[in-house]
Structure formats: C-alpha cells, structure tokens
Amino acid sequence: MQDQCQLFSMVPLLRAAEKASQQGKPAAIGAFNVNFYSQAMGILEGLRRSDAPGIIQASRGANKFQGGPEKIQGMVLQAMNDSNHTLPVALHLDHGNEEQAKVCTDEGFSSVMIDASTLEFEDNIKLTQDIVQYAHAKGLSVEGEYGKLAGVEEDVIHEATTYADPYLVPFFFNESKADALAVAYGTSHGPNKGSAGGLEKLAVHIVEQSYKGMVAYGQNNDHFLVSHGSSTVPPEIVAEINAQGGTVKGAAGIPMHKIQEAVVAGIRKINIDTDLRLGITATFRKWFNDNPGVETTSADILMPIKKALDEKLDAIDPRDYLKVIDAGLLRTDPKGTILEEVMILVQERIASHVEMLVQKFGSAGLAGTVDRVSLSEMAAIYKA
Ligand SMILES: [Zn+2]
C-alpha cells in the first residue's frame, strides 16, 4: 500500500508555495484536519479538482478518537489508494506534544508539529530542537509554535493572544532548525474568533516582519510560516446548522481577504479545521431531518448518532456525535453500509469547500511544481 501512495514531507510542498510567491503569485498550502475516512476522501477530492498539493493533519484528539496514529495513517493511505490520489500529500501531526511527535514519527506520518509554545522561549526552542533531531533523521518535517493563540485547542485554553516577536523568528528557526513555525499574530482556535471576525486582534504586520527577517537571513526557501486558527467560519453554514435545529451561537471566523493578506505577507501553510466540522455537522443535521424515521432502521448506528445530535444542539465537532459508534466503522469505506448515503453527502460537501479554499489560498494548480523528494532523500539532505 505504501509503495503505491507515498507521503511527502511538508517541505517540498511549502517550497512550491514559496516559489510561486516569489514569482508574483502569493500562495499557501491548505492543511486540513481529518477524523474519519469520508472526510479524508472529501479533502483529497477537493485537492484533485484543484490540482493542488495538500496537507492532511490529525490532532492528538483525532489520533485518540481513531485509536492511535497508526490507524489514522492507515486510513489516509487507504483513502489515497481508493481514490488513486497521485498528487503530493503530507500527513502531519497537529499540535503534538513530545511523546506524540515521536510516536507519529515512528508510525508513518511524514511531518509532525511540536507545540512547546506554553514553555519559556528558550525551553520552547530546546524541545523543538529535540524533536527536529528525532524526526529529521527519518526525513519528516517539523513545525514549531511561537506565541500563544487565543481559543481552545484540544485540552489547551488560552484566554488571550500572546503575539510572536517577529525579530525573534529568524533566531527561532536558526536555533531549532524547525522547517515551519506557527506564529501567533491574532488568529484564534475554534469557532468563536471574536467580534467582527477577530479583526481587532489581527496583526498581519507580525507575519510581514517575520518573513522579511527570514528573507534577510536567507531562510525563506527552507523555512516557512504557518497560520493556525484560520477558518473563515462561513455564516451561511452556521445559519444552515441552526435552520436544521442546531443552536450554534457567536460563531465568527477570519475573513478570507485577511487570510489572503497574510499569504501576501509570507504565510505558506493555512490550517483549516472548524470550517470542515461545520460543513459535516450541517450535513448530518439536514440528512436526519430529510430522512425522518431512518434511524430506526439501524438501531445500533444511526439511532445513537441522532440521539447525540438531539442532545447536543450546539455541537460543531463531529466527534461529539460520532464517538457514540465504533470508530472502526468511520475509518473504512462506508460503501454498502448504513452510513453510505450520508457520508456521500459529507464527502461532496468537504470536497467543494476544500476546492474553493485552495483556489483562494493560491495553491490550486501547484501540484506539478512540487519536487517529489522522498522522506529518505530528505533524511539524507538533513544529514549532509
Ligand atoms: Zn493550531
């Protein structure tokens, strides 16, 4: 299976975006969080429609949800094989701690994040360095984080933003040797990014100054800036969830033109999680409303999901209502199962959203410009 579909480090993908940007076409690679098979299929379909390279990422929570990183890795490779996906894809651990970053390195991911942003600056660099040594030996790319994003990310909650100091960004890269760095510039995790889409907190000049420093030190072809918490949280999807019986309140994202501004300023990877969660939840709610009574035909699968949705009207995260069924069902092709019909709709929904996003991010059409450097070749480059 691995021979047919190869996973790449994020580096050649992000470098393709950097190259396009230098040629006057600002670009960033979309990084989409995944929890189950049909979501992965939707992301891949959206990338193919746009001829875009892409990053599929799994958080610690996703790994736990599916029973371990090796399960997620197998699921993503399965989806790539099932859809004959030949465009370059990286499989990345999102917000890893030390243990998870090492486990994912060993379990076939092609990239890991070590989020040591809660530590003091020097300790953050030191832990990032350790993971870089571990992961680079196998050719994986490593993403660090500097500054703190407001919002809820897994079990970490930050009330307010601690902005990155752009003058320390080249220093961070130089010391840690990380390939990518998430810089806190005012975006936030979760569906509630603040009034007017959190515009009052956004400081795109932090990205601009960081990138200028990287260019001055000749780092920008090997090191890349990442934007977390960047979902646009489309109000029409929130309205759709609520029209189907949901009670999602206060949701607001980052306006697309601000994200595009950040790409012009030097962002090369954009993380999208909330938007996909919203689309999945809207699809499930609508499908149950359109098919009254269908849950009784599958008491062990559809009924528990329907019940969980009815009990948590403000649900956004699909794990909240899908955790009631066996995760193994969600990890495999739903064809021929009771989930097939709704999952076809979920997959299409994700595909069209991803297709739209990568057009806006400027990475559509870039798949052919990615150097297909294998992980072992990357390992040799790092060693040299
Ligand atoms: Zn994040």
mmCIF file of C-alpha atoms and ligand atoms in Angstrom:
data_model
loop_
_atom_site.group_PDB
_atom_site.id
_atom_site.type_symbol
_atom_site.label_atom_id
_atom_site.label_comp_id
_atom_site.label_asym_id
_atom_site.label_seq_id
_atom_site.Cartn_x
_atom_site.Cartn_y
_atom_site.Cartn_z
ATOM 1 C CA MET A 1 0.000 0.000 0.000
ATOM 2 C CA GLN A 2 2.813 2.382 0.919
ATOM 3 C CA ASP A 3 4.551 1.800 -2.401
ATOM 4 C CA GLN A 4 1.589 2.995 -4.399
ATOM 5 C CA CYS A 5 0.895 6.102 -2.388
ATOM 6 C CA GLN A 6 3.757 7.992 -0.960
ATOM 7 C CA LEU A 7 3.554 10.622 1.715
ATOM 8 C CA PHE A 8 5.825 13.646 1.455
ATOM 9 C CA SER A 9 7.444 15.962 3.937
ATOM 10 C CA MET A 10 5.761 19.361 4.077
ATOM 11 C CA VAL A 11 8.999 20.997 2.909
ATOM 12 C CA PRO A 12 8.711 20.398 -0.865
ATOM 13 C CA LEU A 13 5.035 21.423 -0.747
ATOM 14 C CA LEU A 14 5.686 24.637 1.174
ATOM 15 C CA ARG A 15 8.674 25.386 -1.033
ATOM 16 C CA ALA A 16 6.432 25.176 -4.112
ATOM 17 C CA ALA A 17 4.179 27.792 -2.488
ATOM 18 C CA GLU A 18 7.199 29.962 -1.686
ATOM 19 C CA LYS A 19 8.462 29.670 -5.274
ATOM 20 C CA ALA A 20 5.075 30.711 -6.660
ATOM 21 C CA SER A 21 5.016 33.642 -4.251
ATOM 22 C CA GLN A 22 8.449 34.778 -5.385
ATOM 23 C CA GLN A 23 7.153 34.653 -8.943
ATOM 24 C CA GLY A 24 4.380 37.071 -8.051
ATOM 25 C CA LYS A 25 1.607 34.570 -7.275
ATOM 26 C CA PRO A 26 1.261 34.528 -3.476
ATOM 27 C CA ALA A 27 0.409 31.015 -2.316
ATOM 28 C CA ALA A 28 -0.065 28.910 0.786
ATOM 29 C CA ILE A 29 -0.761 25.193 1.135
ATOM 30 C CA GLY A 30 -4.038 24.213 2.793
ATOM 31 C CA ALA A 31 -3.735 21.936 5.832
ATOM 32 C CA PHE A 32 -6.982 20.173 6.660
ATOM 33 C CA ASN A 33 -7.758 18.282 9.847
ATOM 34 C CA VAL A 34 -9.157 14.802 9.473
ATOM 35 C CA ASN A 35 -11.053 12.476 11.810
ATOM 36 C CA PHE A 36 -12.666 9.851 9.560
ATOM 37 C CA TYR A 37 -12.437 8.181 6.148
ATOM 38 C CA SER A 38 -15.081 10.110 4.198
ATOM 39 C CA GLN A 39 -13.608 13.375 5.430
ATOM 40 C CA ALA A 40 -10.200 12.296 4.087
ATOM 41 C CA MET A 41 -11.837 11.290 0.781
ATOM 42 C CA GLY A 42 -13.510 14.706 0.543
ATOM 43 C CA ILE A 43 -10.266 16.561 1.191
ATOM 44 C CA LEU A 44 -8.424 14.500 -1.435
ATOM 45 C CA GLU A 45 -11.236 15.003 -3.963
ATOM 46 C CA GLY A 46 -11.128 18.785 -3.397
ATOM 47 C CA LEU A 47 -7.352 18.788 -3.912
ATOM 48 C CA ARG A 48 -7.665 16.794 -7.149
ATOM 49 C CA ARG A 49 -10.331 19.120 -8.539
ATOM 50 C CA SER A 50 -7.884 21.988 -7.987
ATOM 51 C CA ASP A 51 -4.683 20.160 -8.936
ATOM 52 C CA ALA A 52 -3.338 21.243 -5.556
ATOM 53 C CA PRO A 53 -0.761 19.756 -3.209
ATOM 54 C CA GLY A 54 -2.158 19.457 0.291
ATOM 55 C CA ILE A 55 -1.564 18.622 3.905
ATOM 56 C CA ILE A 56 -3.831 16.280 5.838
ATOM 57 C CA GLN A 57 -3.363 16.624 9.548
ATOM 58 C CA ALA A 58 -4.514 14.793 12.621
ATOM 59 C CA SER A 59 -4.552 16.313 16.066
ATOM 60 C CA ARG A 60 -3.823 14.414 19.254
ATOM 61 C CA GLY A 61 -7.604 14.254 19.717
ATOM 62 C CA ALA A 62 -8.054 12.717 16.251
ATOM 63 C CA ASN A 63 -5.397 10.116 16.980
ATOM 64 C CA LYS A 64 -7.134 9.275 20.241
ATOM 65 C CA PHE A 65 -10.547 9.211 18.511
ATOM 66 C CA GLN A 66 -9.320 6.660 15.970
ATOM 67 C CA GLY A 67 -7.345 4.619 18.474
ATOM 68 C CA GLY A 68 -3.798 5.647 17.612
ATOM 69 C CA PRO A 69 -1.727 7.414 14.954
ATOM 70 C CA GLU A 70 -1.078 4.179 13.032
ATOM 71 C CA LYS A 71 -4.839 3.891 12.494
ATOM 72 C CA ILE A 72 -5.067 7.414 11.091
ATOM 73 C CA GLN A 73 -2.039 6.795 8.899
ATOM 74 C CA GLY A 74 -3.563 3.599 7.516
ATOM 75 C CA MET A 75 -6.886 5.337 6.951
ATOM 76 C CA VAL A 76 -5.328 8.223 4.995
ATOM 77 C CA LEU A 77 -3.218 5.893 2.839
ATOM 78 C CA GLN A 78 -6.321 3.759 2.234
ATOM 79 C CA ALA A 79 -8.268 6.836 1.102
ATOM 80 C CA MET A 80 -5.389 7.838 -1.195
ATOM 81 C CA ASN A 81 -5.292 4.366 -2.725
ATOM 82 C CA ASP A 82 -9.059 4.097 -3.072
ATOM 83 C CA SER A 83 -9.184 7.403 -4.937
ATOM 84 C CA ASN A 84 -5.960 6.887 -6.942
ATOM 85 C CA HIS A 85 -4.571 10.067 -5.477
ATOM 86 C CA THR A 86 -1.215 10.810 -7.079
ATOM 87 C CA LEU A 87 -0.806 14.487 -6.145
ATOM 88 C CA PRO A 88 1.701 15.259 -3.365
ATOM 89 C CA VAL A 89 0.235 14.950 0.137
ATOM 90 C CA ALA A 90 1.835 15.299 3.566
ATOM 91 C CA LEU A 91 0.400 13.637 6.661
ATOM 92 C CA HIS A 92 1.085 15.900 9.602
ATOM 93 C CA LEU A 93 0.559 15.691 13.362
ATOM 94 C CA ASP A 94 -1.189 18.863 14.531
ATOM 95 C CA HIS A 95 -0.291 20.245 17.988
ATOM 96 C CA GLY A 96 1.786 17.313 19.128
ATOM 97 C CA ASN A 97 3.484 17.025 22.476
ATOM 98 C CA GLU A 98 6.893 15.386 22.831
ATOM 99 C CA GLU A 99 5.548 11.856 23.140
ATOM 100 C CA GLN A 100 3.034 12.097 20.280
ATOM 101 C CA ALA A 101 5.553 13.745 17.965
ATOM 102 C CA LYS A 102 7.908 10.813 18.468
ATOM 103 C CA VAL A 103 5.167 8.185 18.169
ATOM 104 C CA CYS A 104 3.870 9.717 14.926
ATOM 105 C CA THR A 105 7.418 9.886 13.564
ATOM 106 C CA ASP A 106 7.650 6.142 14.170
ATOM 107 C CA GLU A 107 4.124 5.359 12.929
ATOM 108 C CA GLY A 108 4.455 6.573 9.355
ATOM 109 C CA PHE A 109 3.457 10.229 9.451
ATOM 110 C CA SER A 110 5.517 12.432 7.119
ATOM 111 C CA SER A 111 5.516 15.554 9.290
ATOM 112 C CA VAL A 112 4.984 16.455 12.948
ATOM 113 C CA MET A 113 4.257 19.536 14.993
ATOM 114 C CA ILE A 114 5.747 20.026 18.408
ATOM 115 C CA ASP A 115 3.742 22.653 20.226
ATOM 116 C CA ALA A 116 6.002 23.853 23.027
ATOM 117 C CA SER A 117 4.549 27.352 22.945
ATOM 118 C CA THR A 118 3.486 27.221 26.589
ATOM 119 C CA LEU A 119 7.137 26.892 27.656
ATOM 120 C CA GLU A 120 9.571 29.770 28.113
ATOM 121 C CA PHE A 121 11.144 30.857 24.808
ATOM 122 C CA GLU A 122 14.493 29.103 25.398
ATOM 123 C CA ASP A 123 12.802 25.898 26.567
ATOM 124 C CA ASN A 124 10.460 26.014 23.576
ATOM 125 C CA ILE A 125 13.487 26.142 21.265
ATOM 126 C CA LYS A 126 15.180 23.336 23.149
ATOM 127 C CA LEU A 127 12.232 20.914 22.988
ATOM 128 C CA THR A 128 11.633 21.807 19.324
ATOM 129 C CA GLN A 129 15.317 21.067 18.650
ATOM 130 C CA ASP A 130 14.967 17.628 20.250
ATOM 131 C CA ILE A 131 12.006 16.720 18.046
ATOM 132 C CA VAL A 132 13.780 18.107 14.966
ATOM 133 C CA GLN A 133 16.701 15.754 15.638
ATOM 134 C CA TYR A 134 14.369 12.805 16.088
ATOM 135 C CA ALA A 135 12.129 13.488 13.072
ATOM 136 C CA HIS A 136 14.719 14.788 10.603
ATOM 137 C CA ALA A 137 16.610 11.506 10.973
ATOM 138 C CA LYS A 138 13.654 9.916 9.175
ATOM 139 C CA GLY A 139 13.157 12.811 6.774
ATOM 140 C CA LEU A 140 9.986 14.200 8.356
ATOM 141 C CA SER A 141 9.377 17.928 8.508
ATOM 142 C CA VAL A 142 8.832 19.611 11.879
ATOM 143 C CA GLU A 143 6.597 22.532 12.735
ATOM 144 C CA GLY A 144 7.020 24.530 15.943
ATOM 145 C CA GLU A 145 4.852 27.188 17.508
ATOM 146 C CA TYR A 146 5.841 30.539 18.890
ATOM 147 C CA GLY A 147 3.464 32.842 20.748
ATOM 148 C CA LYS A 148 0.072 31.777 22.041
ATOM 149 C CA LEU A 149 -3.186 31.726 20.115
ATOM 150 C CA ALA A 150 -6.379 32.572 21.925
ATOM 151 C CA GLY A 151 -9.107 29.922 21.936
ATOM 152 C CA VAL A 152 -9.482 26.238 22.663
ATOM 153 C CA GLU A 153 -7.096 23.725 21.097
ATOM 154 C CA GLU A 154 -7.679 20.205 22.383
ATOM 155 C CA ASP A 155 -7.031 20.482 26.118
ATOM 156 C CA VAL A 156 -5.217 23.824 25.991
ATOM 157 C CA ILE A 157 -7.187 27.022 26.504
ATOM 158 C CA HIS A 158 -5.692 30.482 26.132
ATOM 159 C CA GLU A 159 -7.829 33.446 27.088
ATOM 160 C CA ALA A 160 -5.805 35.961 25.136
ATOM 161 C CA THR A 161 -3.236 36.128 22.372
ATOM 162 C CA THR A 162 0.466 36.381 23.160
ATOM 163 C CA TYR A 163 1.897 37.710 19.921
ATOM 164 C CA ALA A 164 5.122 36.405 18.429
ATOM 165 C CA ASP A 165 8.004 38.875 18.347
ATOM 166 C CA PRO A 166 8.910 38.961 14.635
ATOM 167 C CA TYR A 167 12.528 39.855 15.384
ATOM 168 C CA LEU A 168 12.988 36.530 17.172
ATOM 169 C CA VAL A 169 11.512 34.392 14.367
ATOM 170 C CA PRO A 170 14.758 34.011 12.344
ATOM 171 C CA PHE A 171 16.518 33.240 15.636
ATOM 172 C CA PHE A 172 13.948 30.531 16.412
ATOM 173 C CA PHE A 173 14.495 28.897 13.010
ATOM 174 C CA ASN A 174 18.261 29.169 13.259
ATOM 175 C CA GLU A 175 18.451 27.638 16.728
ATOM 176 C CA SER A 176 15.730 24.994 16.468
ATOM 177 C CA LYS A 177 16.202 24.063 12.782
ATOM 178 C CA ALA A 178 12.415 23.640 12.570
ATOM 179 C CA ASP A 179 11.101 23.643 8.992
ATOM 180 C CA ALA A 180 7.912 25.531 9.761
ATOM 181 C CA LEU A 181 6.751 27.804 12.523
ATOM 182 C CA ALA A 182 3.254 28.758 13.591
ATOM 183 C CA VAL A 183 3.455 32.394 14.646
ATOM 184 C CA ALA A 184 0.730 33.897 16.806
ATOM 185 C CA TYR A 185 -0.476 37.030 15.027
ATOM 186 C CA GLY A 186 -4.043 37.293 16.287
ATOM 187 C CA THR A 187 -5.933 34.391 14.711
ATOM 188 C CA SER A 188 -7.566 32.036 17.192
ATOM 189 C CA HIS A 189 -8.648 28.425 17.503
ATOM 190 C CA GLY A 190 -12.249 27.310 17.481
ATOM 191 C CA PRO A 191 -15.480 28.689 16.029
ATOM 192 C CA ASN A 192 -15.561 31.910 18.066
ATOM 193 C CA LYS A 193 -12.795 34.080 16.757
ATOM 194 C CA GLY A 194 -14.271 37.280 18.202
ATOM 195 C CA SER A 195 -16.487 40.127 17.124
ATOM 196 C CA ALA A 196 -16.130 41.211 13.510
ATOM 197 C CA GLY A 197 -14.143 38.013 12.923
ATOM 198 C CA GLY A 198 -11.491 38.989 15.454
ATOM 199 C CA LEU A 199 -10.267 41.756 13.186
ATOM 200 C CA GLU A 200 -9.313 43.944 16.117
ATOM 201 C CA LYS A 201 -6.746 41.355 17.208
ATOM 202 C CA LEU A 202 -5.199 40.583 13.817
ATOM 203 C CA ALA A 203 -1.651 41.833 13.362
ATOM 204 C CA VAL A 204 -0.597 40.800 9.856
ATOM 205 C CA HIS A 205 2.471 43.041 10.189
ATOM 206 C CA ILE A 206 3.901 40.350 12.518
ATOM 207 C CA VAL A 207 3.868 37.940 9.576
ATOM 208 C CA GLU A 208 5.304 40.578 7.271
ATOM 209 C CA GLN A 209 8.160 41.480 9.624
ATOM 210 C CA SER A 210 8.899 37.817 10.375
ATOM 211 C CA TYR A 211 9.065 36.971 6.687
ATOM 212 C CA LYS A 212 11.295 39.972 5.899
ATOM 213 C CA GLY A 213 13.697 38.807 8.602
ATOM 214 C CA MET A 214 13.722 35.287 7.137
ATOM 215 C CA VAL A 215 14.481 36.686 3.679
ATOM 216 C CA ALA A 216 17.284 38.839 5.128
ATOM 217 C CA TYR A 217 18.858 35.729 6.697
ATOM 218 C CA GLY A 218 18.322 33.617 3.563
ATOM 219 C CA GLN A 219 15.931 31.248 5.368
ATOM 220 C CA ASN A 220 12.800 31.565 3.254
ATOM 221 C CA ASN A 221 13.436 28.678 0.832
ATOM 222 C CA ASP A 222 13.812 26.139 3.633
ATOM 223 C CA HIS A 223 11.705 27.577 6.449
ATOM 224 C CA PHE A 224 8.082 28.604 6.338
ATOM 225 C CA LEU A 225 5.458 30.490 8.328
ATOM 226 C CA VAL A 226 2.178 28.830 9.317
ATOM 227 C CA SER A 227 -1.218 30.305 10.151
ATOM 228 C CA HIS A 228 -3.261 28.406 12.739
ATOM 229 C CA GLY A 229 -6.859 29.135 13.694
ATOM 230 C CA SER A 230 -7.618 30.396 10.198
ATOM 231 C CA SER A 231 -11.079 29.068 9.420
ATOM 232 C CA THR A 232 -13.411 31.626 7.867
ATOM 233 C CA VAL A 233 -16.435 30.115 9.697
ATOM 234 C CA PRO A 234 -18.880 30.907 6.852
ATOM 235 C CA PRO A 235 -22.040 32.415 8.430
ATOM 236 C CA GLU A 236 -24.232 30.622 5.884
ATOM 237 C CA ILE A 237 -23.073 27.228 7.178
ATOM 238 C CA VAL A 238 -23.739 28.290 10.780
ATOM 239 C CA ALA A 239 -27.195 29.534 9.692
ATOM 240 C CA GLU A 240 -27.795 26.219 7.946
ATOM 241 C CA ILE A 241 -26.945 24.240 11.106
ATOM 242 C CA ASN A 242 -29.320 26.421 13.105
ATOM 243 C CA ALA A 243 -32.059 26.169 10.476
ATOM 244 C CA GLN A 244 -31.784 22.393 10.884
ATOM 245 C CA GLY A 245 -32.318 22.581 14.639
ATOM 246 C CA GLY A 246 -28.846 23.452 15.905
ATOM 247 C CA THR A 247 -28.118 26.270 18.345
ATOM 248 C CA VAL A 248 -24.600 27.392 17.429
ATOM 249 C CA LYS A 249 -24.066 30.899 18.798
ATOM 250 C CA GLY A 250 -21.435 33.607 18.435
ATOM 251 C CA ALA A 251 -19.504 31.825 15.704
ATOM 252 C CA ALA A 252 -17.209 34.083 13.691
ATOM 253 C CA GLY A 253 -14.081 33.400 11.646
ATOM 254 C CA ILE A 254 -11.289 35.271 9.903
ATOM 255 C CA PRO A 255 -12.495 36.989 6.712
ATOM 256 C CA MET A 256 -10.955 35.476 3.584
ATOM 257 C CA HIS A 257 -9.422 38.771 2.456
ATOM 258 C CA LYS A 258 -7.457 38.960 5.731
ATOM 259 C CA ILE A 259 -6.165 35.417 5.228
ATOM 260 C CA GLN A 260 -5.125 36.336 1.706
ATOM 261 C CA GLU A 261 -3.380 39.408 3.115
ATOM 262 C CA ALA A 262 -1.430 37.119 5.445
ATOM 263 C CA VAL A 263 -0.419 34.943 2.470
ATOM 264 C CA VAL A 264 0.890 38.015 0.655
ATOM 265 C CA ALA A 265 2.797 38.871 3.856
ATOM 266 C CA GLY A 266 4.505 35.450 3.946
ATOM 267 C CA ILE A 267 2.222 32.699 5.305
ATOM 268 C CA ARG A 268 2.813 29.404 3.424
ATOM 269 C CA LYS A 269 0.565 26.945 5.331
ATOM 270 C CA ILE A 270 -3.002 27.593 6.414
ATOM 271 C CA ASN A 271 -4.745 25.349 8.956
ATOM 272 C CA ILE A 272 -8.433 24.665 8.457
ATOM 273 C CA ASP A 273 -10.414 22.613 10.957
ATOM 274 C CA THR A 274 -13.564 24.437 12.117
ATOM 275 C CA ASP A 275 -14.922 25.047 8.587
ATOM 276 C CA LEU A 276 -14.908 21.320 7.835
ATOM 277 C CA ARG A 277 -16.512 20.485 11.188
ATOM 278 C CA LEU A 278 -19.321 22.953 10.465
ATOM 279 C CA GLY A 279 -19.934 21.504 6.998
ATOM 280 C CA ILE A 280 -20.081 17.946 8.364
ATOM 281 C CA THR A 281 -22.474 18.921 11.155
ATOM 282 C CA ALA A 282 -24.777 20.824 8.782
ATOM 283 C CA THR A 283 -24.858 17.779 6.503
ATOM 284 C CA PHE A 284 -25.699 15.336 9.302
ATOM 285 C CA ARG A 285 -28.459 17.551 10.727
ATOM 286 C CA LYS A 286 -30.046 18.086 7.325
ATOM 287 C CA TRP A 287 -29.844 14.417 6.411
ATOM 288 C CA PHE A 288 -31.600 13.319 9.597
ATOM 289 C CA ASN A 289 -34.287 15.984 9.076
ATOM 290 C CA ASP A 290 -34.754 14.926 5.435
ATOM 291 C CA ASN A 291 -34.991 11.266 6.422
ATOM 292 C CA PRO A 292 -37.321 11.120 9.405
ATOM 293 C CA GLY A 293 -37.540 7.689 10.932
ATOM 294 C CA VAL A 294 -34.454 6.397 9.136
ATOM 295 C CA GLU A 295 -32.633 5.911 12.413
ATOM 296 C CA THR A 296 -34.994 3.135 13.431
ATOM 297 C CA THR A 297 -33.708 1.044 10.529
ATOM 298 C CA SER A 298 -30.317 0.936 12.187
ATOM 299 C CA ALA A 299 -30.786 0.978 15.899
ATOM 300 C CA ASP A 300 -27.117 0.414 16.660
ATOM 301 C CA ILE A 301 -25.602 3.055 14.379
ATOM 302 C CA LEU A 302 -27.932 5.801 13.198
ATOM 303 C CA MET A 303 -30.102 5.989 16.309
ATOM 304 C CA PRO A 304 -27.209 6.755 18.696
ATOM 305 C CA ILE A 305 -25.863 9.425 16.323
ATOM 306 C CA LYS A 306 -29.292 11.063 16.018
ATOM 307 C CA LYS A 307 -29.726 10.946 19.786
ATOM 308 C CA ALA A 308 -26.307 12.537 20.385
ATOM 309 C CA LEU A 309 -27.132 15.324 17.912
ATOM 310 C CA ASP A 310 -30.507 15.913 19.601
ATOM 311 C CA GLU A 311 -28.813 16.089 22.988
ATOM 312 C CA LYS A 312 -26.074 18.483 21.943
ATOM 313 C CA LEU A 313 -27.767 21.162 19.876
ATOM 314 C CA ASP A 314 -24.715 23.422 19.891
ATOM 315 C CA ALA A 315 -22.455 20.638 18.580
ATOM 316 C CA ILE A 316 -19.899 21.634 15.961
ATOM 317 C CA ASP A 317 -17.259 18.942 16.333
ATOM 318 C CA PRO A 318 -18.443 15.735 14.572
ATOM 319 C CA ARG A 319 -16.546 13.688 17.153
ATOM 320 C CA ASP A 320 -19.152 14.836 19.692
ATOM 321 C CA TYR A 321 -21.859 12.757 17.998
ATOM 322 C CA LEU A 322 -19.818 10.200 16.050
ATOM 323 C CA LYS A 323 -17.961 8.953 19.114
ATOM 324 C CA VAL A 324 -21.116 7.023 20.051
ATOM 325 C CA ILE A 325 -20.431 4.451 17.331
ATOM 326 C CA ASP A 326 -17.426 2.200 16.685
ATOM 327 C CA ALA A 327 -14.533 4.271 15.326
ATOM 328 C CA GLY A 328 -13.549 1.351 13.100
ATOM 329 C CA LEU A 329 -16.716 1.951 11.044
ATOM 330 C CA LEU A 330 -15.644 5.536 10.459
ATOM 331 C CA ARG A 331 -12.179 4.508 9.400
ATOM 332 C CA THR A 332 -13.291 2.448 6.429
ATOM 333 C CA ASP A 333 -15.154 2.974 3.167
ATOM 334 C CA PRO A 334 -18.870 3.344 4.083
ATOM 335 C CA LYS A 335 -19.947 1.811 0.767
ATOM 336 C CA GLY A 336 -22.677 -0.753 1.327
ATOM 337 C CA THR A 337 -23.188 0.256 4.967
ATOM 338 C CA ILE A 338 -25.978 2.185 6.632
ATOM 339 C CA LEU A 339 -23.701 5.257 6.670
ATOM 340 C CA GLU A 340 -23.141 5.301 2.913
ATOM 341 C CA GLU A 341 -25.842 7.796 1.974
ATOM 342 C CA VAL A 342 -24.976 10.489 4.499
ATOM 343 C CA MET A 343 -21.237 10.012 4.004
ATOM 344 C CA ILE A 344 -21.554 10.590 0.239
ATOM 345 C CA LEU A 345 -23.079 13.976 1.082
ATOM 346 C CA VAL A 346 -20.365 14.694 3.675
ATOM 347 C CA GLN A 347 -17.630 13.832 1.183
ATOM 348 C CA GLU A 348 -19.057 16.087 -1.519
ATOM 349 C CA ARG A 349 -19.520 18.928 0.937
ATOM 350 C CA ILE A 350 -15.892 18.718 2.115
ATOM 351 C CA ALA A 351 -14.632 18.380 -1.475
ATOM 352 C CA SER A 352 -16.347 21.526 -2.711
ATOM 353 C CA HIS A 353 -15.233 23.526 0.335
ATOM 354 C CA VAL A 354 -11.608 22.401 0.011
ATOM 355 C CA GLU A 355 -11.712 23.108 -3.722
ATOM 356 C CA MET A 356 -12.900 26.672 -3.038
ATOM 357 C CA LEU A 357 -10.345 27.255 -0.261
ATOM 358 C CA VAL A 358 -7.251 26.166 -2.172
ATOM 359 C CA GLN A 359 -8.280 28.406 -5.074
ATOM 360 C CA LYS A 360 -8.345 31.317 -2.611
ATOM 361 C CA PHE A 361 -5.071 30.254 -0.964
ATOM 362 C CA GLY A 362 -3.312 30.298 -4.338
ATOM 363 C CA SER A 363 -2.184 26.661 -4.224
ATOM 364 C CA ALA A 364 -4.547 25.420 -6.957
ATOM 365 C CA GLY A 365 -2.517 24.251 -9.948
ATOM 366 C CA LEU A 366 0.722 23.927 -7.964
ATOM 367 C CA ALA A 367 0.771 20.114 -7.646
ATOM 368 C CA GLY A 368 3.038 19.684 -10.656
ATOM 369 C CA THR A 369 5.590 22.184 -9.322
ATOM 370 C CA VAL A 370 6.317 20.184 -6.143
ATOM 371 C CA ASP A 371 9.680 18.395 -6.151
ATOM 372 C CA ARG A 372 8.811 14.820 -5.251
ATOM 373 C CA VAL A 373 11.619 14.346 -2.762
ATOM 374 C CA SER A 374 11.125 11.148 -0.763
ATOM 375 C CA LEU A 375 11.430 11.012 3.018
ATOM 376 C CA SER A 376 14.687 9.042 2.800
ATOM 377 C CA GLU A 377 16.100 11.623 0.410
ATOM 378 C CA MET A 378 15.020 14.343 2.847
ATOM 379 C CA ALA A 379 16.768 12.490 5.680
ATOM 380 C CA ALA A 380 19.986 12.405 3.636
ATOM 381 C CA ILE A 381 19.695 16.139 2.897
ATOM 382 C CA TYR A 382 19.287 16.946 6.604
ATOM 383 C CA LYS A 383 22.259 14.737 7.463
ATOM 384 C CA ALA A 384 24.559 16.427 4.948
HETATM 385 ZN ZN ZN B 1 -3.493 25.212 15.915
#
